[in-house]
Amino acid sequence: MGRGNKTHGMKKTRTYKAWESMRRRCFNPRAVNYENYGGRSITVCDAWSRFENFLADMGECPDGLTLERNNTNGNYEPGNCRWATPVEQTRNRRITATIEIDGRTRVLGEVCAERGVSAHLVHCRLRSGWPVNDRLFMPSLRTSLGA
């Protein structure tokens, strides 16, 4: 009688489910988000076709975190992935507005929150052609007057 394949025993873990979801998004055209991953030619590195290699590179998924690609246009591979919080994931989306300020590219919503001004107001000002400077982040006259 032959021996069955040895398994890693992690099929029901968060880490395995993250690996499985990553592969599904990239390789299964019927997957819910395929058009945002495989449909955009985002793929998984060859080494990560085996769960054991993914686990060795990424470690176990900590509670409350999910798999994220640092470069949202890049592939799933060791240098481009990490475990991230939902807030970090939200800030690292293709549609997240960024702004060049103080020589760094920052998430616009973070800068607005730090400076106590509405991100919507700043978006409107930018669309109206305001330059990126301290005036951009001044509270509106309504807010200042308590209206």
mmCIF file with all atom_site columns, C-alpha atoms in Angstrom:
data_model
loop_
_atom_site.group_PDB
_atom_site.id
_atom_site.type_symbol
_atom_site.label_atom_id
_atom_site.label_alt_id
_atom_site.label_comp_id
_atom_site.label_asym_id
_atom_site.label_entity_id
_atom_site.label_seq_id
_atom_site.pdbx_PDB_ins_code
_atom_site.Cartn_x
_atom_site.Cartn_y
_atom_site.Cartn_z
_atom_site.occupancy
_atom_site.B_iso_or_equiv
_atom_site.pdbx_formal_charge
_atom_site.auth_seq_id
_atom_site.auth_comp_id
_atom_site.auth_asym_id
_atom_site.auth_atom_id
_atom_site.pdbx_PDB_model_num
ATOM 1   C CA . MET A 1 1   ? 0.000   0.000  0.000   1.00 0.00 ? 1   MET A CA 1
ATOM 2   C CA . GLY A 1 2   ? 1.492   3.371  -1.051  1.00 0.00 ? 2   GLY A CA 1
ATOM 3   C CA . ARG A 1 3   ? 1.909   6.379  1.163   1.00 0.00 ? 3   ARG A CA 1
ATOM 4   C CA . GLY A 1 4   ? -0.364  9.320  0.533   1.00 0.00 ? 4   GLY A CA 1
ATOM 5   C CA . ASN A 1 5   ? 1.030   12.782 -0.064  1.00 0.00 ? 5   ASN A CA 1
ATOM 6   C CA . LYS A 1 6   ? 2.260   14.490 3.057   1.00 0.00 ? 6   LYS A CA 1
ATOM 7   C CA . THR A 1 7   ? 0.444   17.713 3.788   1.00 0.00 ? 7   THR A CA 1
ATOM 8   C CA . HIS A 1 8   ? 1.390   20.755 5.779   1.00 0.00 ? 8   HIS A CA 1
ATOM 9   C CA . GLY A 1 9   ? -1.713  20.518 7.992   1.00 0.00 ? 9   GLY A CA 1
ATOM 10  C CA . MET A 1 10  ? -2.518  24.210 7.522   1.00 0.00 ? 10  MET A CA 1
ATOM 11  C CA . LYS A 1 11  ? -5.447  24.035 5.101   1.00 0.00 ? 11  LYS A CA 1
ATOM 12  C CA . LYS A 1 12  ? -7.861  25.655 7.565   1.00 0.00 ? 12  LYS A CA 1
ATOM 13  C CA . THR A 1 13  ? -5.560  28.499 8.644   1.00 0.00 ? 13  THR A CA 1
ATOM 14  C CA . ARG A 1 14  ? -5.835  32.179 7.728   1.00 0.00 ? 14  ARG A CA 1
ATOM 15  C CA . THR A 1 15  ? -2.473  31.922 5.970   1.00 0.00 ? 15  THR A CA 1
ATOM 16  C CA . TYR A 1 16  ? -3.599  29.081 3.719   1.00 0.00 ? 16  TYR A CA 1
ATOM 17  C CA . LYS A 1 17  ? -6.864  30.851 2.936   1.00 0.00 ? 17  LYS A CA 1
ATOM 18  C CA . ALA A 1 18  ? -4.938  34.022 1.990   1.00 0.00 ? 18  ALA A CA 1
ATOM 19  C CA . TRP A 1 19  ? -2.672  31.967 -0.301  1.00 0.00 ? 19  TRP A CA 1
ATOM 20  C CA . GLU A 1 20  ? -5.647  30.201 -1.863  1.00 0.00 ? 20  GLU A CA 1
ATOM 21  C CA . SER A 1 21  ? -7.529  33.500 -2.405  1.00 0.00 ? 21  SER A CA 1
ATOM 22  C CA . MET A 1 22  ? -4.436  35.098 -3.960  1.00 0.00 ? 22  MET A CA 1
ATOM 23  C CA . ARG A 1 23  ? -4.160  32.258 -6.464  1.00 0.00 ? 23  ARG A CA 1
ATOM 24  C CA . ARG A 1 24  ? -7.892  32.302 -7.220  1.00 0.00 ? 24  ARG A CA 1
ATOM 25  C CA . ARG A 1 25  ? -7.894  36.074 -7.939  1.00 0.00 ? 25  ARG A CA 1
ATOM 26  C CA . CYS A 1 26  ? -4.973  35.681 -10.336 1.00 0.00 ? 26  CYS A CA 1
ATOM 27  C CA . PHE A 1 27  ? -5.772  32.424 -12.115 1.00 0.00 ? 27  PHE A CA 1
ATOM 28  C CA . ASN A 1 28  ? -9.522  31.753 -12.040 1.00 0.00 ? 28  ASN A CA 1
ATOM 29  C CA . PRO A 1 29  ? -11.477 33.854 -14.575 1.00 0.00 ? 29  PRO A CA 1
ATOM 30  C CA . ARG A 1 30  ? -14.684 32.997 -12.672 1.00 0.00 ? 30  ARG A CA 1
ATOM 31  C CA . ALA A 1 31  ? -13.350 34.450 -9.398  1.00 0.00 ? 31  ALA A CA 1
ATOM 32  C CA . VAL A 1 32  ? -15.173 37.512 -8.076  1.00 0.00 ? 32  VAL A CA 1
ATOM 33  C CA . ASN A 1 33  ? -12.232 39.922 -8.421  1.00 0.00 ? 33  ASN A CA 1
ATOM 34  C CA . TYR A 1 34  ? -10.388 38.268 -11.294 1.00 0.00 ? 34  TYR A CA 1
ATOM 35  C CA . GLU A 1 35  ? -10.731 41.375 -13.497 1.00 0.00 ? 35  GLU A CA 1
ATOM 36  C CA . ASN A 1 36  ? -8.742  43.389 -10.932 1.00 0.00 ? 36  ASN A CA 1
ATOM 37  C CA . TYR A 1 37  ? -5.939  40.826 -10.686 1.00 0.00 ? 37  TYR A CA 1
ATOM 38  C CA . GLY A 1 38  ? -5.502  38.129 -13.336 1.00 0.00 ? 38  GLY A CA 1
ATOM 39  C CA . GLY A 1 39  ? -7.465  40.272 -15.764 1.00 0.00 ? 39  GLY A CA 1
ATOM 40  C CA . ARG A 1 40  ? -4.808  42.982 -15.328 1.00 0.00 ? 40  ARG A CA 1
ATOM 41  C CA . SER A 1 41  ? -2.006  40.404 -15.839 1.00 0.00 ? 41  SER A CA 1
ATOM 42  C CA . ILE A 1 42  ? -1.144  40.335 -12.135 1.00 0.00 ? 42  ILE A CA 1
ATOM 43  C CA . THR A 1 43  ? 0.209   36.905 -11.342 1.00 0.00 ? 43  THR A CA 1
ATOM 44  C CA . VAL A 1 44  ? 1.880   34.869 -8.609  1.00 0.00 ? 44  VAL A CA 1
ATOM 45  C CA . CYS A 1 45  ? 5.592   34.078 -8.701  1.00 0.00 ? 45  CYS A CA 1
ATOM 46  C CA . ASP A 1 46  ? 6.444   30.482 -9.608  1.00 0.00 ? 46  ASP A CA 1
ATOM 47  C CA . ALA A 1 47  ? 7.824   29.674 -6.159  1.00 0.00 ? 47  ALA A CA 1
ATOM 48  C CA . TRP A 1 48  ? 4.489   30.550 -4.556  1.00 0.00 ? 48  TRP A CA 1
ATOM 49  C CA . SER A 1 49  ? 2.643   27.928 -6.579  1.00 0.00 ? 49  SER A CA 1
ATOM 50  C CA . ARG A 1 50  ? 3.497   25.778 -3.539  1.00 0.00 ? 50  ARG A CA 1
ATOM 51  C CA . PHE A 1 51  ? 1.975   26.842 -0.237  1.00 0.00 ? 51  PHE A CA 1
ATOM 52  C CA . GLU A 1 52  ? 5.067   25.782 1.692   1.00 0.00 ? 52  GLU A CA 1
ATOM 53  C CA . ASN A 1 53  ? 7.197   28.320 -0.210  1.00 0.00 ? 53  ASN A CA 1
ATOM 54  C CA . PHE A 1 54  ? 4.632   31.076 0.366   1.00 0.00 ? 54  PHE A CA 1
ATOM 55  C CA . LEU A 1 55  ? 4.615   30.249 4.094   1.00 0.00 ? 55  LEU A CA 1
ATOM 56  C CA . ALA A 1 56  ? 8.427   30.241 4.260   1.00 0.00 ? 56  ALA A CA 1
ATOM 57  C CA . ASP A 1 57  ? 8.593   33.703 2.654   1.00 0.00 ? 57  ASP A CA 1
ATOM 58  C CA . MET A 1 58  ? 5.618   35.374 4.353   1.00 0.00 ? 58  MET A CA 1
ATOM 59  C CA . GLY A 1 59  ? 5.317   33.593 7.682   1.00 0.00 ? 59  GLY A CA 1
ATOM 60  C CA . GLU A 1 60  ? 1.945   32.972 9.264   1.00 0.00 ? 60  GLU A CA 1
ATOM 61  C CA . CYS A 1 61  ? -0.740  35.617 8.842   1.00 0.00 ? 61  CYS A CA 1
ATOM 62  C CA . PRO A 1 62  ? -1.042  37.607 12.088  1.00 0.00 ? 62  PRO A CA 1
ATOM 63  C CA . ASP A 1 63  ? -4.542  38.165 13.486  1.00 0.00 ? 63  ASP A CA 1
ATOM 64  C CA . GLY A 1 64  ? -6.309  41.144 11.961  1.00 0.00 ? 64  GLY A CA 1
ATOM 65  C CA . LEU A 1 65  ? -4.018  41.389 8.928   1.00 0.00 ? 65  LEU A CA 1
ATOM 66  C CA . THR A 1 66  ? -4.458  40.451 5.279   1.00 0.00 ? 66  THR A CA 1
ATOM 67  C CA . LEU A 1 67  ? -2.147  39.916 2.319   1.00 0.00 ? 67  LEU A CA 1
ATOM 68  C CA . GLU A 1 68  ? -1.204  43.124 0.512   1.00 0.00 ? 68  GLU A CA 1
ATOM 69  C CA . ARG A 1 69  ? 0.943   43.984 -2.490  1.00 0.00 ? 69  ARG A CA 1
ATOM 70  C CA . ASN A 1 70  ? 3.085   47.077 -1.844  1.00 0.00 ? 70  ASN A CA 1
ATOM 71  C CA . ASN A 1 71  ? 2.970   48.008 -5.529  1.00 0.00 ? 71  ASN A CA 1
ATOM 72  C CA . THR A 1 72  ? -0.664  47.574 -6.561  1.00 0.00 ? 72  THR A CA 1
ATOM 73  C CA . ASN A 1 73  ? 0.418   47.051 -10.169 1.00 0.00 ? 73  ASN A CA 1
ATOM 74  C CA . GLY A 1 74  ? 3.027   44.446 -9.239  1.00 0.00 ? 74  GLY A CA 1
ATOM 75  C CA . ASN A 1 75  ? 2.803   40.692 -8.901  1.00 0.00 ? 75  ASN A CA 1
ATOM 76  C CA . TYR A 1 76  ? 2.459   38.553 -5.816  1.00 0.00 ? 76  TYR A CA 1
ATOM 77  C CA . GLU A 1 77  ? 6.094   37.836 -4.967  1.00 0.00 ? 77  GLU A CA 1
ATOM 78  C CA . PRO A 1 78  ? 8.357   38.035 -1.903  1.00 0.00 ? 78  PRO A CA 1
ATOM 79  C CA . GLY A 1 79  ? 9.633   41.596 -2.421  1.00 0.00 ? 79  GLY A CA 1
ATOM 80  C CA . ASN A 1 80  ? 6.182   43.026 -3.103  1.00 0.00 ? 80  ASN A CA 1
ATOM 81  C CA . CYS A 1 81  ? 3.975   41.489 -0.404  1.00 0.00 ? 81  CYS A CA 1
ATOM 82  C CA . ARG A 1 82  ? 3.381   41.932 3.298   1.00 0.00 ? 82  ARG A CA 1
ATOM 83  C CA . TRP A 1 83  ? 0.713   41.409 5.934   1.00 0.00 ? 83  TRP A CA 1
ATOM 84  C CA . ALA A 1 84  ? -1.241  44.663 6.368   1.00 0.00 ? 84  ALA A CA 1
ATOM 85  C CA . THR A 1 85  ? -4.116  46.081 8.403   1.00 0.00 ? 85  THR A CA 1
ATOM 86  C CA . PRO A 1 86  ? -7.413  46.913 6.683   1.00 0.00 ? 86  PRO A CA 1
ATOM 87  C CA . VAL A 1 87  ? -6.601  50.638 7.058   1.00 0.00 ? 87  VAL A CA 1
ATOM 88  C CA . GLU A 1 88  ? -3.210  50.157 5.378   1.00 0.00 ? 88  GLU A CA 1
ATOM 89  C CA . GLN A 1 89  ? -4.906  48.214 2.590   1.00 0.00 ? 89  GLN A CA 1
ATOM 90  C CA . THR A 1 90  ? -7.462  50.971 2.051   1.00 0.00 ? 90  THR A CA 1
ATOM 91  C CA . ARG A 1 91  ? -4.663  53.516 1.715   1.00 0.00 ? 91  ARG A CA 1
ATOM 92  C CA . ASN A 1 92  ? -2.816  51.359 -0.810  1.00 0.00 ? 92  ASN A CA 1
ATOM 93  C CA . ARG A 1 93  ? -5.424  51.119 -3.556  1.00 0.00 ? 93  ARG A CA 1
ATOM 94  C CA . ARG A 1 94  ? -5.151  52.187 -7.173  1.00 0.00 ? 94  ARG A CA 1
ATOM 95  C CA . ILE A 1 95  ? -7.850  54.816 -6.623  1.00 0.00 ? 95  ILE A CA 1
ATOM 96  C CA . THR A 1 96  ? -6.383  56.298 -3.433  1.00 0.00 ? 96  THR A CA 1
ATOM 97  C CA . ALA A 1 97  ? -5.568  59.976 -3.926  1.00 0.00 ? 97  ALA A CA 1
ATOM 98  C CA . THR A 1 98  ? -1.964  60.906 -3.210  1.00 0.00 ? 98  THR A CA 1
ATOM 99  C CA . ILE A 1 99  ? -0.219  64.251 -3.035  1.00 0.00 ? 99  ILE A CA 1
ATOM 100 C CA . GLU A 1 100 ? 3.413   65.322 -3.288  1.00 0.00 ? 100 GLU A CA 1
ATOM 101 C CA . ILE A 1 101 ? 4.123   67.371 -0.162  1.00 0.00 ? 101 ILE A CA 1
ATOM 102 C CA . ASP A 1 102 ? 7.343   68.134 1.688   1.00 0.00 ? 102 ASP A CA 1
ATOM 103 C CA . GLY A 1 103 ? 9.254   66.115 -0.915  1.00 0.00 ? 103 GLY A CA 1
ATOM 104 C CA . ARG A 1 104 ? 7.270   62.923 -0.256  1.00 0.00 ? 104 ARG A CA 1
ATOM 105 C CA . THR A 1 105 ? 4.255   61.271 -1.827  1.00 0.00 ? 105 THR A CA 1
ATOM 106 C CA . ARG A 1 106 ? 1.576   60.942 0.833   1.00 0.00 ? 106 ARG A CA 1
ATOM 107 C CA . VAL A 1 107 ? -2.011  59.713 0.983   1.00 0.00 ? 107 VAL A CA 1
ATOM 108 C CA . LEU A 1 108 ? -4.179  62.816 0.743   1.00 0.00 ? 108 LEU A CA 1
ATOM 109 C CA . GLY A 1 109 ? -6.655  61.594 3.369   1.00 0.00 ? 109 GLY A CA 1
ATOM 110 C CA . GLU A 1 110 ? -3.847  61.111 5.921   1.00 0.00 ? 110 GLU A CA 1
ATOM 111 C CA . VAL A 1 111 ? -2.475  64.613 5.363   1.00 0.00 ? 111 VAL A CA 1
ATOM 112 C CA . CYS A 1 112 ? -5.959  66.114 5.685   1.00 0.00 ? 112 CYS A CA 1
ATOM 113 C CA . ALA A 1 113 ? -6.624  64.174 8.900   1.00 0.00 ? 113 ALA A CA 1
ATOM 114 C CA . GLU A 1 114 ? -3.297  65.327 10.372  1.00 0.00 ? 114 GLU A CA 1
ATOM 115 C CA . ARG A 1 115 ? -4.139  68.941 9.546   1.00 0.00 ? 115 ARG A CA 1
ATOM 116 C CA . GLY A 1 116 ? -7.775  68.779 10.606  1.00 0.00 ? 116 GLY A CA 1
ATOM 117 C CA . VAL A 1 117 ? -9.320  69.663 7.255   1.00 0.00 ? 117 VAL A CA 1
ATOM 118 C CA . SER A 1 118 ? -11.877 67.851 5.103   1.00 0.00 ? 118 SER A CA 1
ATOM 119 C CA . ALA A 1 119 ? -10.398 65.719 2.321   1.00 0.00 ? 119 ALA A CA 1
ATOM 120 C CA . HIS A 1 120 ? -13.417 66.633 0.181   1.00 0.00 ? 120 HIS A CA 1
ATOM 121 C CA . LEU A 1 121 ? -12.624 70.344 0.594   1.00 0.00 ? 121 LEU A CA 1
ATOM 122 C CA . VAL A 1 122 ? -8.997  69.779 -0.426  1.00 0.00 ? 122 VAL A CA 1
ATOM 123 C CA . HIS A 1 123 ? -10.076 67.703 -3.452  1.00 0.00 ? 123 HIS A CA 1
ATOM 124 C CA . CYS A 1 124 ? -12.349 70.570 -4.548  1.00 0.00 ? 124 CYS A CA 1
ATOM 125 C CA . ARG A 1 125 ? -9.548  73.090 -4.099  1.00 0.00 ? 125 ARG A CA 1
ATOM 126 C CA . LEU A 1 126 ? -7.143  70.961 -6.138  1.00 0.00 ? 126 LEU A CA 1
ATOM 127 C CA . ARG A 1 127 ? -9.709  70.579 -8.927  1.00 0.00 ? 127 ARG A CA 1
ATOM 128 C CA . SER A 1 128 ? -10.099 74.375 -8.886  1.00 0.00 ? 128 SER A CA 1
ATOM 129 C CA . GLY A 1 129 ? -6.373  74.761 -9.500  1.00 0.00 ? 129 GLY A CA 1
ATOM 130 C CA . TRP A 1 130 ? -5.119  75.650 -6.020  1.00 0.00 ? 130 TRP A CA 1
ATOM 131 C CA . PRO A 1 131 ? -1.354  75.091 -5.653  1.00 0.00 ? 131 PRO A CA 1
ATOM 132 C CA . VAL A 1 132 ? -0.054  72.520 -3.186  1.00 0.00 ? 132 VAL A CA 1
ATOM 133 C CA . ASN A 1 133 ? 1.018   74.663 -0.240  1.00 0.00 ? 133 ASN A CA 1
ATOM 134 C CA . ASP A 1 134 ? -0.093  75.397 3.320   1.00 0.00 ? 134 ASP A CA 1
ATOM 135 C CA . ARG A 1 135 ? -3.088  77.461 2.123   1.00 0.00 ? 135 ARG A CA 1
ATOM 136 C CA . LEU A 1 136 ? -4.513  74.331 0.522   1.00 0.00 ? 136 LEU A CA 1
ATOM 137 C CA . PHE A 1 137 ? -5.049  72.856 3.984   1.00 0.00 ? 137 PHE A CA 1
ATOM 138 C CA . MET A 1 138 ? -6.614  75.898 5.660   1.00 0.00 ? 138 MET A CA 1
ATOM 139 C CA . PRO A 1 139 ? -10.051 75.172 7.157   1.00 0.00 ? 139 PRO A CA 1
ATOM 140 C CA . SER A 1 140 ? -12.973 76.586 5.212   1.00 0.00 ? 140 SER A CA 1
ATOM 141 C CA . LEU A 1 141 ? -14.436 79.890 6.331   1.00 0.00 ? 141 LEU A CA 1
ATOM 142 C CA . ARG A 1 142 ? -17.634 78.052 7.303   1.00 0.00 ? 142 ARG A CA 1
ATOM 143 C CA . THR A 1 143 ? -15.722 75.672 9.564   1.00 0.00 ? 143 THR A CA 1
ATOM 144 C CA . SER A 1 144 ? -13.736 78.525 11.075  1.00 0.00 ? 144 SER A CA 1
ATOM 145 C CA . LEU A 1 145 ? -16.914 80.454 11.907  1.00 0.00 ? 145 LEU A CA 1
ATOM 146 C CA . GLY A 1 146 ? -18.605 77.360 13.333  1.00 0.00 ? 146 GLY A CA 1
ATOM 147 C CA . ALA A 1 147 ? -21.315 77.334 10.654  1.00 0.00 ? 147 ALA A CA 1
#
